PDB file of C-alpha atoms in Angstrom:
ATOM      1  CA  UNK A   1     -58.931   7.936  71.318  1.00  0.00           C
ATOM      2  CA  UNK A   2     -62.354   9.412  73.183  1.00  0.00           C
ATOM      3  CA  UNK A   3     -64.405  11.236  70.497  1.00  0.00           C
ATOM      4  CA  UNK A   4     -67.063  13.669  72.227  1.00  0.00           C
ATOM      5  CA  UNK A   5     -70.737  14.324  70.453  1.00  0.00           C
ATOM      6  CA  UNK A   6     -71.521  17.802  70.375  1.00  0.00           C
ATOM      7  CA  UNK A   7     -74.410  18.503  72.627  1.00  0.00           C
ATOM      8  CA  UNK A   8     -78.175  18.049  71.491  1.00  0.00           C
ATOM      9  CA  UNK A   9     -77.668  14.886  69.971  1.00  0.00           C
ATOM     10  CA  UNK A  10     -74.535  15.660  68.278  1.00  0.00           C
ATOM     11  CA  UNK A  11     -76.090  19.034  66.667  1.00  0.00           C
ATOM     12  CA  UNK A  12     -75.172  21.444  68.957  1.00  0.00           C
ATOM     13  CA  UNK A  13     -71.654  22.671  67.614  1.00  0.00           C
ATOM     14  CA  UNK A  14     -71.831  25.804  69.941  1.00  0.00           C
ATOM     15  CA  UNK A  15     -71.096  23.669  72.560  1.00  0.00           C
ATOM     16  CA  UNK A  16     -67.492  22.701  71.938  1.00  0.00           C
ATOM     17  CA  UNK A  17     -66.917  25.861  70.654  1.00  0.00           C
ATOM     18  CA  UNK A  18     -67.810  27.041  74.411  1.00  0.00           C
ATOM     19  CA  UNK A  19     -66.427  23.991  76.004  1.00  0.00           C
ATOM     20  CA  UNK A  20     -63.844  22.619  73.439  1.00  0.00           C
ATOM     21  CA  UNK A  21     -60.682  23.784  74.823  1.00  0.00           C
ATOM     22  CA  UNK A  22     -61.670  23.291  78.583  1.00  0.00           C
ATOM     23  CA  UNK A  23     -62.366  19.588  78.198  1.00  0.00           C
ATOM     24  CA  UNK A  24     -59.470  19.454  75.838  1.00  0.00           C
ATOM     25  CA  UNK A  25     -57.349  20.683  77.949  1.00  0.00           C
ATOM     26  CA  UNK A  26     -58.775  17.955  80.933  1.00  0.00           C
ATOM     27  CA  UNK A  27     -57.164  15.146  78.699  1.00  0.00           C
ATOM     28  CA  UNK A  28     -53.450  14.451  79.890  1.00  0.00           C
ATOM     29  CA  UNK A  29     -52.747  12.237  76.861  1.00  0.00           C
ATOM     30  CA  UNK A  30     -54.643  14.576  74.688  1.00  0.00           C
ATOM     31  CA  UNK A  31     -56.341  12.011  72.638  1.00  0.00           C
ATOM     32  CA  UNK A  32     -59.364  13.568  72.853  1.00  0.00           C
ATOM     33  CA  UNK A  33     -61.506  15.070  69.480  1.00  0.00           C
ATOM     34  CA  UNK A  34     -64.925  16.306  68.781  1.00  0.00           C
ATOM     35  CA  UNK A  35     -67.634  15.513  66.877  1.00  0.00           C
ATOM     36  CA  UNK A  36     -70.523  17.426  65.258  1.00  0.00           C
ATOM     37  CA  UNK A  37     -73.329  15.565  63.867  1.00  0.00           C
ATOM     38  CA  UNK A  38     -74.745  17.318  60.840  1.00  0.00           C
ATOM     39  CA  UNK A  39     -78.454  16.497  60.032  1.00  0.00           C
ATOM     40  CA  UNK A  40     -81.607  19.175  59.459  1.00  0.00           C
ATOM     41  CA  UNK A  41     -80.376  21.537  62.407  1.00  0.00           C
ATOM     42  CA  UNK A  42     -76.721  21.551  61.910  1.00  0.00           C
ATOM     43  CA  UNK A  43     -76.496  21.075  58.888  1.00  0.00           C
ATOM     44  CA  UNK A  44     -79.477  22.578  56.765  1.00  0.00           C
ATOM     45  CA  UNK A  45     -77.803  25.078  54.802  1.00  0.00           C
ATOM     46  CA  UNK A  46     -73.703  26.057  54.240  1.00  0.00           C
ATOM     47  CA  UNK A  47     -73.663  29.016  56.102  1.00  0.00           C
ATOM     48  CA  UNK A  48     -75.040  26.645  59.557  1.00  0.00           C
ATOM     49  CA  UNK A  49     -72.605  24.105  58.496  1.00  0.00           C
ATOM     50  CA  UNK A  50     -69.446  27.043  58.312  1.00  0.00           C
ATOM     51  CA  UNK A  51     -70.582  28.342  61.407  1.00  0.00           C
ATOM     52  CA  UNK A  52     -70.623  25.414  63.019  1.00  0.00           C
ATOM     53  CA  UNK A  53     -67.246  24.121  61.739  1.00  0.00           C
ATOM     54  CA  UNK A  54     -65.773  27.425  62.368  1.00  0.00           C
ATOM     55  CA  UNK A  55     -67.213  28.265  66.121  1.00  0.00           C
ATOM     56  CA  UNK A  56     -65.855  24.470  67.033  1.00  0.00           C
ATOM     57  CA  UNK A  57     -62.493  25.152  65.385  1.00  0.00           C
ATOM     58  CA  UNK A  58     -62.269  28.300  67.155  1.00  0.00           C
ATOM     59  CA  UNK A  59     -61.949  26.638  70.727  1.00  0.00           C
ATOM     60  CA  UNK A  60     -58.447  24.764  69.355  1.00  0.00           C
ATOM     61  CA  UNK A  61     -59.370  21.444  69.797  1.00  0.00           C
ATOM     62  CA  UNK A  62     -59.500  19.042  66.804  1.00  0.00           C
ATOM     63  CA  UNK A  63     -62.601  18.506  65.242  1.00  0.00           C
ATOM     64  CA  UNK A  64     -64.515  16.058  62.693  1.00  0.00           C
ATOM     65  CA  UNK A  65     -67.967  15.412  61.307  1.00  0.00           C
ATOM     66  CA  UNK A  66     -69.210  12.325  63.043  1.00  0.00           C
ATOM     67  CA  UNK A  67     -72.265  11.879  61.861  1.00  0.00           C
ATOM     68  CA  UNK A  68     -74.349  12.971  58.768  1.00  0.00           C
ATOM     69  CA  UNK A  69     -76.756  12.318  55.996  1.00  0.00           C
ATOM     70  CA  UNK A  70     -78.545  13.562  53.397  1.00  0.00           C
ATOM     71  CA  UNK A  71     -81.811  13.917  54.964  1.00  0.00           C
ATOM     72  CA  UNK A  72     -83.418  13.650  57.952  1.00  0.00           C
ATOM     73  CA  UNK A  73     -86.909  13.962  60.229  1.00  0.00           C
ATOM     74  CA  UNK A  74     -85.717  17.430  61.188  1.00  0.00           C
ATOM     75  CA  UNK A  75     -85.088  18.437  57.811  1.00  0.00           C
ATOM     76  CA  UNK A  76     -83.343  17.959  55.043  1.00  0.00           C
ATOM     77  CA  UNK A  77     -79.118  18.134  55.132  1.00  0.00           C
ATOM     78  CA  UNK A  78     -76.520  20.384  52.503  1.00  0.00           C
ATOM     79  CA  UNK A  79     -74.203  17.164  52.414  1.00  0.00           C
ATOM     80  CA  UNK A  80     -72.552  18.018  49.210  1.00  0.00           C
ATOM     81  CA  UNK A  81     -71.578  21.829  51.124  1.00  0.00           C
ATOM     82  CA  UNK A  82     -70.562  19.684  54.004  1.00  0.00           C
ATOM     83  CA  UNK A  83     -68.189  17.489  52.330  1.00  0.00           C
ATOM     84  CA  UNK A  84     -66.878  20.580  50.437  1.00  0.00           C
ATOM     85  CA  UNK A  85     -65.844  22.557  53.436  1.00  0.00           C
ATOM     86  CA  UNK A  86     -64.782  19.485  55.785  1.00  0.00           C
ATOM     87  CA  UNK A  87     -61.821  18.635  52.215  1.00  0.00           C
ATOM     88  CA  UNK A  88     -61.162  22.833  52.502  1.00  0.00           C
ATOM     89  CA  UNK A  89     -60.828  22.729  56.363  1.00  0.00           C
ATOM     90  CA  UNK A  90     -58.955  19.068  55.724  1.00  0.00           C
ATOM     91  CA  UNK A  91     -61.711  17.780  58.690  1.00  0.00           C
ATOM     92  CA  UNK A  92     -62.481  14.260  58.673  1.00  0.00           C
ATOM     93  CA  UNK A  93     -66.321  12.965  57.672  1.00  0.00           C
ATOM     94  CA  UNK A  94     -68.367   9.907  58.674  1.00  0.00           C
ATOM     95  CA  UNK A  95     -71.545   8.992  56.421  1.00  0.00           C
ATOM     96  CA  UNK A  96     -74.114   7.781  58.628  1.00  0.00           C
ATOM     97  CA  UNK A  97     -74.271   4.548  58.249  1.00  0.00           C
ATOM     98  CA  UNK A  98     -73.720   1.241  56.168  1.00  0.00           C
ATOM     99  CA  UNK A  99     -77.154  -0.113  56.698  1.00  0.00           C
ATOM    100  CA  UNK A 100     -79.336  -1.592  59.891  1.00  0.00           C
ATOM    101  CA  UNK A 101     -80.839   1.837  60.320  1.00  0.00           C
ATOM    102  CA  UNK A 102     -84.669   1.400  61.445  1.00  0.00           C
ATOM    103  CA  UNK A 103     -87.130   3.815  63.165  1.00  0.00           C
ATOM    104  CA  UNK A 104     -88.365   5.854  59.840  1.00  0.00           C
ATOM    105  CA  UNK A 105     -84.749   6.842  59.310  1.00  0.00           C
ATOM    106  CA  UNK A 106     -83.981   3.615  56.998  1.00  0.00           C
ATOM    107  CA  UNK A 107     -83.219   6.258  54.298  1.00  0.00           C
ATOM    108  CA  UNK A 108     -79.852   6.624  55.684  1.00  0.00           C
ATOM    109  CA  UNK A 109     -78.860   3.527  54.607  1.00  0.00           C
ATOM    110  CA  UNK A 110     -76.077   3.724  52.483  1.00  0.00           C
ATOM    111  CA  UNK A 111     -76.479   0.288  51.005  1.00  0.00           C
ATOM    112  CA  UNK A 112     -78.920  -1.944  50.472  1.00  0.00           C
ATOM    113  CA  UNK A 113     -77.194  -5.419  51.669  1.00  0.00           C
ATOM    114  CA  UNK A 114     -74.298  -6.041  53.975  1.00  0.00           C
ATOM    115  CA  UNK A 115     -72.150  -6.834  51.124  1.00  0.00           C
ATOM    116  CA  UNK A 116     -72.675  -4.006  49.470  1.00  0.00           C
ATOM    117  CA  UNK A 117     -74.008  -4.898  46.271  1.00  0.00           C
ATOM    118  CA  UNK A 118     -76.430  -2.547  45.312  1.00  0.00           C
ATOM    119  CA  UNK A 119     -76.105   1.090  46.971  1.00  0.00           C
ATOM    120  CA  UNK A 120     -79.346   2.889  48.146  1.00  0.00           C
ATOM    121  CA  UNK A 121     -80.004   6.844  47.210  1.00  0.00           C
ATOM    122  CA  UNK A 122     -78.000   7.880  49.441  1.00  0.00           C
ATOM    123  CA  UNK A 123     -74.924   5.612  48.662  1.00  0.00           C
ATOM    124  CA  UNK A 124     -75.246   6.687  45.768  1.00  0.00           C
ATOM    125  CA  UNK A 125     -74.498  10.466  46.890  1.00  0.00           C
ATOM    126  CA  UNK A 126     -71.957   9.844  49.169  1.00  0.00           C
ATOM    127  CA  UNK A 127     -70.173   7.327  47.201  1.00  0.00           C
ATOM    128  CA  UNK A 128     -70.632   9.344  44.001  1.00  0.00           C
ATOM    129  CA  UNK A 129     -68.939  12.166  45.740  1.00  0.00           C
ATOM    130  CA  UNK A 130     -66.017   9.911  46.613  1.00  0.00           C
ATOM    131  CA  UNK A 131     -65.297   8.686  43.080  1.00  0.00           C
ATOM    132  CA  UNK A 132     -62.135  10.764  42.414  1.00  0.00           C
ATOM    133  CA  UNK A 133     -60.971   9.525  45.914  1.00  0.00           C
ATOM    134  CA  UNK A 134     -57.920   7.662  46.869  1.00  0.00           C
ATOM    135  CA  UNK A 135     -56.426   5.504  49.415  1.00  0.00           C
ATOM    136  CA  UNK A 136     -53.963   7.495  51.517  1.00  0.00           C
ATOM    137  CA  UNK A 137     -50.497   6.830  50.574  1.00  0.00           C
ATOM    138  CA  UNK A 138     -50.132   5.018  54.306  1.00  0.00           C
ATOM    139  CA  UNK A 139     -51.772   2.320  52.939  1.00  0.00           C
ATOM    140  CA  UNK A 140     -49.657   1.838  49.880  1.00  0.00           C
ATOM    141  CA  UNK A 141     -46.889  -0.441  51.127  1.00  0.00           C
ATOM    142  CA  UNK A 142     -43.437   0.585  52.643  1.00  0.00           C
ATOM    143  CA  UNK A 143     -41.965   1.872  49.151  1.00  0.00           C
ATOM    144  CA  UNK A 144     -44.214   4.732  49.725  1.00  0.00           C
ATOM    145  CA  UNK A 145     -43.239   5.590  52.851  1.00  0.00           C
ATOM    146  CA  UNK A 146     -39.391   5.641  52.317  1.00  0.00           C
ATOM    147  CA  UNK A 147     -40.053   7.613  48.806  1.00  0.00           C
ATOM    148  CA  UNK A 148     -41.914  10.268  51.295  1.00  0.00           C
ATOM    149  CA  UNK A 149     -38.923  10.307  53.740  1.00  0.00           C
ATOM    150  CA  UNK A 150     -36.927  10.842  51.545  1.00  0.00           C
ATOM    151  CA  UNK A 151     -38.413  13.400  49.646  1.00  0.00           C
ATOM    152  CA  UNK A 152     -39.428  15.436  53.003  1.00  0.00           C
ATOM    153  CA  UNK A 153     -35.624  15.457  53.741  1.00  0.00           C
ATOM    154  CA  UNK A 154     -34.436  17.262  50.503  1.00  0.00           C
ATOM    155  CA  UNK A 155     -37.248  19.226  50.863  1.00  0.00           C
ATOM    156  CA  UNK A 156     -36.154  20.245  54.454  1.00  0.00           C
ATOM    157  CA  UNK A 157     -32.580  20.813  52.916  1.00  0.00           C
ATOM    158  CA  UNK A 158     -33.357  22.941  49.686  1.00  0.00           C
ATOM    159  CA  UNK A 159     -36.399  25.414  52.188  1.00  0.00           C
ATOM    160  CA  UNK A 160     -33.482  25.801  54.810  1.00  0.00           C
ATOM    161  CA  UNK A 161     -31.125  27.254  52.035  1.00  0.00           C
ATOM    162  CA  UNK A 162     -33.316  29.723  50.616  1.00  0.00           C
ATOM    163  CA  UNK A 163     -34.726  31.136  53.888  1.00  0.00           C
ATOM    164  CA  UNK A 164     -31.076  32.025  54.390  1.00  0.00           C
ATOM    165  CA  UNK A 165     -30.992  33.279  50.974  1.00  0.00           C
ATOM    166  CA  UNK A 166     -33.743  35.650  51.251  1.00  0.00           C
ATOM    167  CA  UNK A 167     -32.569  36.719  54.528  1.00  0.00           C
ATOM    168  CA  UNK A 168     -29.229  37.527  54.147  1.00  0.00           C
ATOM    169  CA  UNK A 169     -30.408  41.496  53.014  1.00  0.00           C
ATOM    170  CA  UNK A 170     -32.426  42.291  55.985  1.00  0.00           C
ATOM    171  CA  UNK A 171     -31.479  39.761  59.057  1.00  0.00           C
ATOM    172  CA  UNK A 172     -29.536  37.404  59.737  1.00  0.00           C
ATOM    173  CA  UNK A 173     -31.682  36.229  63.532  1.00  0.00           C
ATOM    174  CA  UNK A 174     -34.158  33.991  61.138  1.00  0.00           C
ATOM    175  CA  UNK A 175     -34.974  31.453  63.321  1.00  0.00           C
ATOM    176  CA  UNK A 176     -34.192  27.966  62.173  1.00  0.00           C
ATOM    177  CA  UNK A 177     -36.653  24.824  62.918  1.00  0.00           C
ATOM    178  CA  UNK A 178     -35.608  23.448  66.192  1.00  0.00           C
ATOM    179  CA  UNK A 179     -38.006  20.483  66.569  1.00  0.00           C
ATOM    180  CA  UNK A 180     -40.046  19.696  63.571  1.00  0.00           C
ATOM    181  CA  UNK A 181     -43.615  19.951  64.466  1.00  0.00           C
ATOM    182  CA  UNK A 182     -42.965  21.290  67.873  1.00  0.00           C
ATOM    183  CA  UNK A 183     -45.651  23.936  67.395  1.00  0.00           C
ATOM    184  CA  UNK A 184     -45.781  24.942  71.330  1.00  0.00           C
ATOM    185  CA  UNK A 185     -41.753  24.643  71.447  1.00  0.00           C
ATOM    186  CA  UNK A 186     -41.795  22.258  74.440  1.00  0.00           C
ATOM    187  CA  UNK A 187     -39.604  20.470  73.523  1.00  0.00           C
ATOM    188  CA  UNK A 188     -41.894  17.079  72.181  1.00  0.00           C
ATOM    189  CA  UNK A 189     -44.289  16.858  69.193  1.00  0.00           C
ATOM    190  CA  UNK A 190     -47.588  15.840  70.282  1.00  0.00           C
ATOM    191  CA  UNK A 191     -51.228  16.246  69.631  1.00  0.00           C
ATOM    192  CA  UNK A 192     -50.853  19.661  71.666  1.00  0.00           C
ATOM    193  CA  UNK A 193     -49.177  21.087  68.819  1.00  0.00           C
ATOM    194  CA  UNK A 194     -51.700  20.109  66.142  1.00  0.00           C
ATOM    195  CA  UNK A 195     -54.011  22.360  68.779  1.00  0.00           C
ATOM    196  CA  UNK A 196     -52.143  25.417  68.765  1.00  0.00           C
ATOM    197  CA  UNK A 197     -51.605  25.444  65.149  1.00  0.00           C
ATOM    198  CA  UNK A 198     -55.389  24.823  64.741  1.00  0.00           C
ATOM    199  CA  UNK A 199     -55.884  28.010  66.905  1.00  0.00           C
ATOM    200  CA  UNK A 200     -53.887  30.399  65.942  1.00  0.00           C
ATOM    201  CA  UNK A 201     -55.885  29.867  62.447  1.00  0.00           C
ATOM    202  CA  UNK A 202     -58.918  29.788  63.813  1.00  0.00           C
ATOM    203  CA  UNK A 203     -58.429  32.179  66.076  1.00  0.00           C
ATOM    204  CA  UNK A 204     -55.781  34.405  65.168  1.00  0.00           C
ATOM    205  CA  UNK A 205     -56.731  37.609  67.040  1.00  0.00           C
ATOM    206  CA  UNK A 206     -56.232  35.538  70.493  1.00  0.00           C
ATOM    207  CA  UNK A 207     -53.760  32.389  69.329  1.00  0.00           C
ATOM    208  CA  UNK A 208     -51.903  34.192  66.371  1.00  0.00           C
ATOM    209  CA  UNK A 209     -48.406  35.337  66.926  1.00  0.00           C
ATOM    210  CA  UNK A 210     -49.695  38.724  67.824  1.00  0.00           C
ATOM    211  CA  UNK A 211     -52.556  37.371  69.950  1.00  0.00           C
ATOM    212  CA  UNK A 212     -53.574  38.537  72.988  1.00  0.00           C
ATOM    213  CA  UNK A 213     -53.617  34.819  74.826  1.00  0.00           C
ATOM    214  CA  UNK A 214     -50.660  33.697  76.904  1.00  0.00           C
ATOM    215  CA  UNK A 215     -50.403  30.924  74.960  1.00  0.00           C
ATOM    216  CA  UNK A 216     -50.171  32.132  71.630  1.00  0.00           C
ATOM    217  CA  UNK A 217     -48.100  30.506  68.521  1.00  0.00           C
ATOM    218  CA  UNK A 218     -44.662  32.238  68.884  1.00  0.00           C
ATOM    219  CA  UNK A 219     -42.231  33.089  65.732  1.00  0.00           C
ATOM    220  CA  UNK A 220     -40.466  29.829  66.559  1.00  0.00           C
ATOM    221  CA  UNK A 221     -43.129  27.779  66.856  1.00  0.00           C
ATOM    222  CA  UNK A 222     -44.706  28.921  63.572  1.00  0.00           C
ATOM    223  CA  UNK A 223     -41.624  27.828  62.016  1.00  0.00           C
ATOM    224  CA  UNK A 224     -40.975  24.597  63.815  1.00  0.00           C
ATOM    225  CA  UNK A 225     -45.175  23.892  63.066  1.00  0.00           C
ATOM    226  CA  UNK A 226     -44.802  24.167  59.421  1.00  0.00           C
ATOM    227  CA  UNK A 227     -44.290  20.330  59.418  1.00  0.00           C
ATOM    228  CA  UNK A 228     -46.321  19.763  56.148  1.00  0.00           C
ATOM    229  CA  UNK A 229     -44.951  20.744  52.917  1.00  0.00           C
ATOM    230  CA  UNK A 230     -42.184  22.902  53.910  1.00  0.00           C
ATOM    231  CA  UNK A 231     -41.754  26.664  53.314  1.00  0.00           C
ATOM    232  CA  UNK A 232     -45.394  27.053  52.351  1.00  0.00           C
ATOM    233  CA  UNK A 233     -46.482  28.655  55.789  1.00  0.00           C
ATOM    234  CA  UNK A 234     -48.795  27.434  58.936  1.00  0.00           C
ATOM    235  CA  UNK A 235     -51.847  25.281  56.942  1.00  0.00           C
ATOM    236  CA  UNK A 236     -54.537  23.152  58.360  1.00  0.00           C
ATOM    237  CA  UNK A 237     -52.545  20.437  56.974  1.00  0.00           C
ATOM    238  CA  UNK A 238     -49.607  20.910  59.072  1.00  0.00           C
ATOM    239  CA  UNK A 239     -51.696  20.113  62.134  1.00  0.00           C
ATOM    240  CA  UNK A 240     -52.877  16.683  60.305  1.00  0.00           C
ATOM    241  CA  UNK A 241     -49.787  15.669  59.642  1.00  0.00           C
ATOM    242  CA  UNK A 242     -49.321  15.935  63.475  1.00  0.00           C
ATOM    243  CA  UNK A 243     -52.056  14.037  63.904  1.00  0.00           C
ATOM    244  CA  UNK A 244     -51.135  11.531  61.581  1.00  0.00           C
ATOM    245  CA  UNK A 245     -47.924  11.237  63.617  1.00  0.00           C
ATOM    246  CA  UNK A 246     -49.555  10.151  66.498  1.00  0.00           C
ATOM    247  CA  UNK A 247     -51.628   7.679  64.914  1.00  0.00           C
ATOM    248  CA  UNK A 248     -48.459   5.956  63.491  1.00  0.00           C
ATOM    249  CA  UNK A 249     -49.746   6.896  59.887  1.00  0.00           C
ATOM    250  CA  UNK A 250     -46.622   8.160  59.314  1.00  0.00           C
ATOM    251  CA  UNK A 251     -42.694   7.709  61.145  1.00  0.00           C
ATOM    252  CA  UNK A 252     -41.512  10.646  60.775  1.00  0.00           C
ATOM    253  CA  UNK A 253     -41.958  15.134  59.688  1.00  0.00           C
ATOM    254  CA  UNK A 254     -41.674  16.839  57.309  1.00  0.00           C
ATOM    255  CA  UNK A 255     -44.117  15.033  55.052  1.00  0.00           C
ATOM    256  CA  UNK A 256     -45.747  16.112  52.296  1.00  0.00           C
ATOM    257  CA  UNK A 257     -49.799  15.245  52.294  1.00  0.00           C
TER     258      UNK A 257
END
């Protein structure tokens, strides 16, 4: 995976929001995501930090928070907003950092030793605001991940069944799922997909099924994207389960996050 710092050392969100998609696109094995570094300029307030997350998702291409603290020399950093809207968005966030930092920014030192015996301030934020946390069910063994198959494919059984329930008054040319996750409908699921669902979200006056962009989310694909959680419409989640396909994090869609 190549993950790209905004411009202006890392601040500059507007920049993949302008650029996203075009280096995006560059990537043939589109393994390629974004990062915004949120400190004093980026992220001061929630409003800089929505705008920000918002103008980057905009440009379709997938997006974390690669950096951030609680303060900095530039000012000081909403990181409780931050982490609120990156679990809303479903965006990935990286504290900055486990300790070594020197230069007048030792502050963002989360702990106070390597082995992480006593936490500094700012572990104490960050670590505080992960106490309700837990480990992603990928990490709990293989029973997990056959309960989740398993599950996914009733799921997939029981949504197919009503859709033709509900249907049967008005049409009967509801399309079915052709490829699970298949977002673009080319046939393969693949990081691309994740993309166009992200997009037509963002985005949906250009990327939405009624968009104006050539490339749009069609009827089908909406349907075949709805990979997370069955039946409950296009989410941000849907394109993280994608994700989390490629990353072997999970064998198979549906899931359920």
């Amino acid at each position: 995976m190549i993950m790209i710092d905004a411009a202006g050392w890392g601040q500059y969100g507007t920049a993949i929001k302008e650029k996203g998609a075009e280096v995006f696109a560059s990537d043939p094995d589109k393994n390629t995501v974004f990062s915004i570094h949120f400190y004093g300029t980026a992220g001061k307030d929630a409003n800089t930090i929505k705008s920000n997350i918002d103008g980057a998702l905009s440009s379709g291409a997938p997006v974390l928070a690669g950096e951030f603290g609680y303060k900095h020399s530039d000012g000081d950093v909403d990181e409780i907003s931050l982490m609120n809207y990156c679990d809303q968005k479903g965006l990935g966030y990286l504290a900055w950092s486990w300790k070594g930092n020197g230069g007048g920014v030792e502050y963002l030192d989360l702990s106070n030793d390597w082995d992480g015996n006593s936490l500094t301030e700012w572990g104490d934020i960050f670590f505080g605001a992960m106490k309700n946390s837990k480990p992603a069910s990928v990490f709990g063994g293989s029973s997990v991940n056959t309960t989740a198959s398993t599950t996914a494919a009733t799921t997939t059984t029981v949504t197919t069944t009503v859709t033709t329930t509900q249907q049967t008054t008005s049409s009967q040319q509801q399309p079915s799922v052709t490829l699970c996750g298949d977002a673009n409908c080319d046939g393969i699921v693949n990081i691309s997909d994740a993309v166009i669902i992200m997009q037509s979200l963002a985005n949906p006056s250009k990327y939405g099924e009624t968009g104006t962009d050539a490339l749009r989310i069609t009827a089908q694909g909406k349907i075949n994207g709805d990979c997370e959680s069955m039946g409950n419409g296009l989410t941000n989640k849907d394109a993280l389960a994608i994700q989390q396909l490629m990353l072997d994090l999970i064998s198979s869609l549906p899931v359920t996050i």
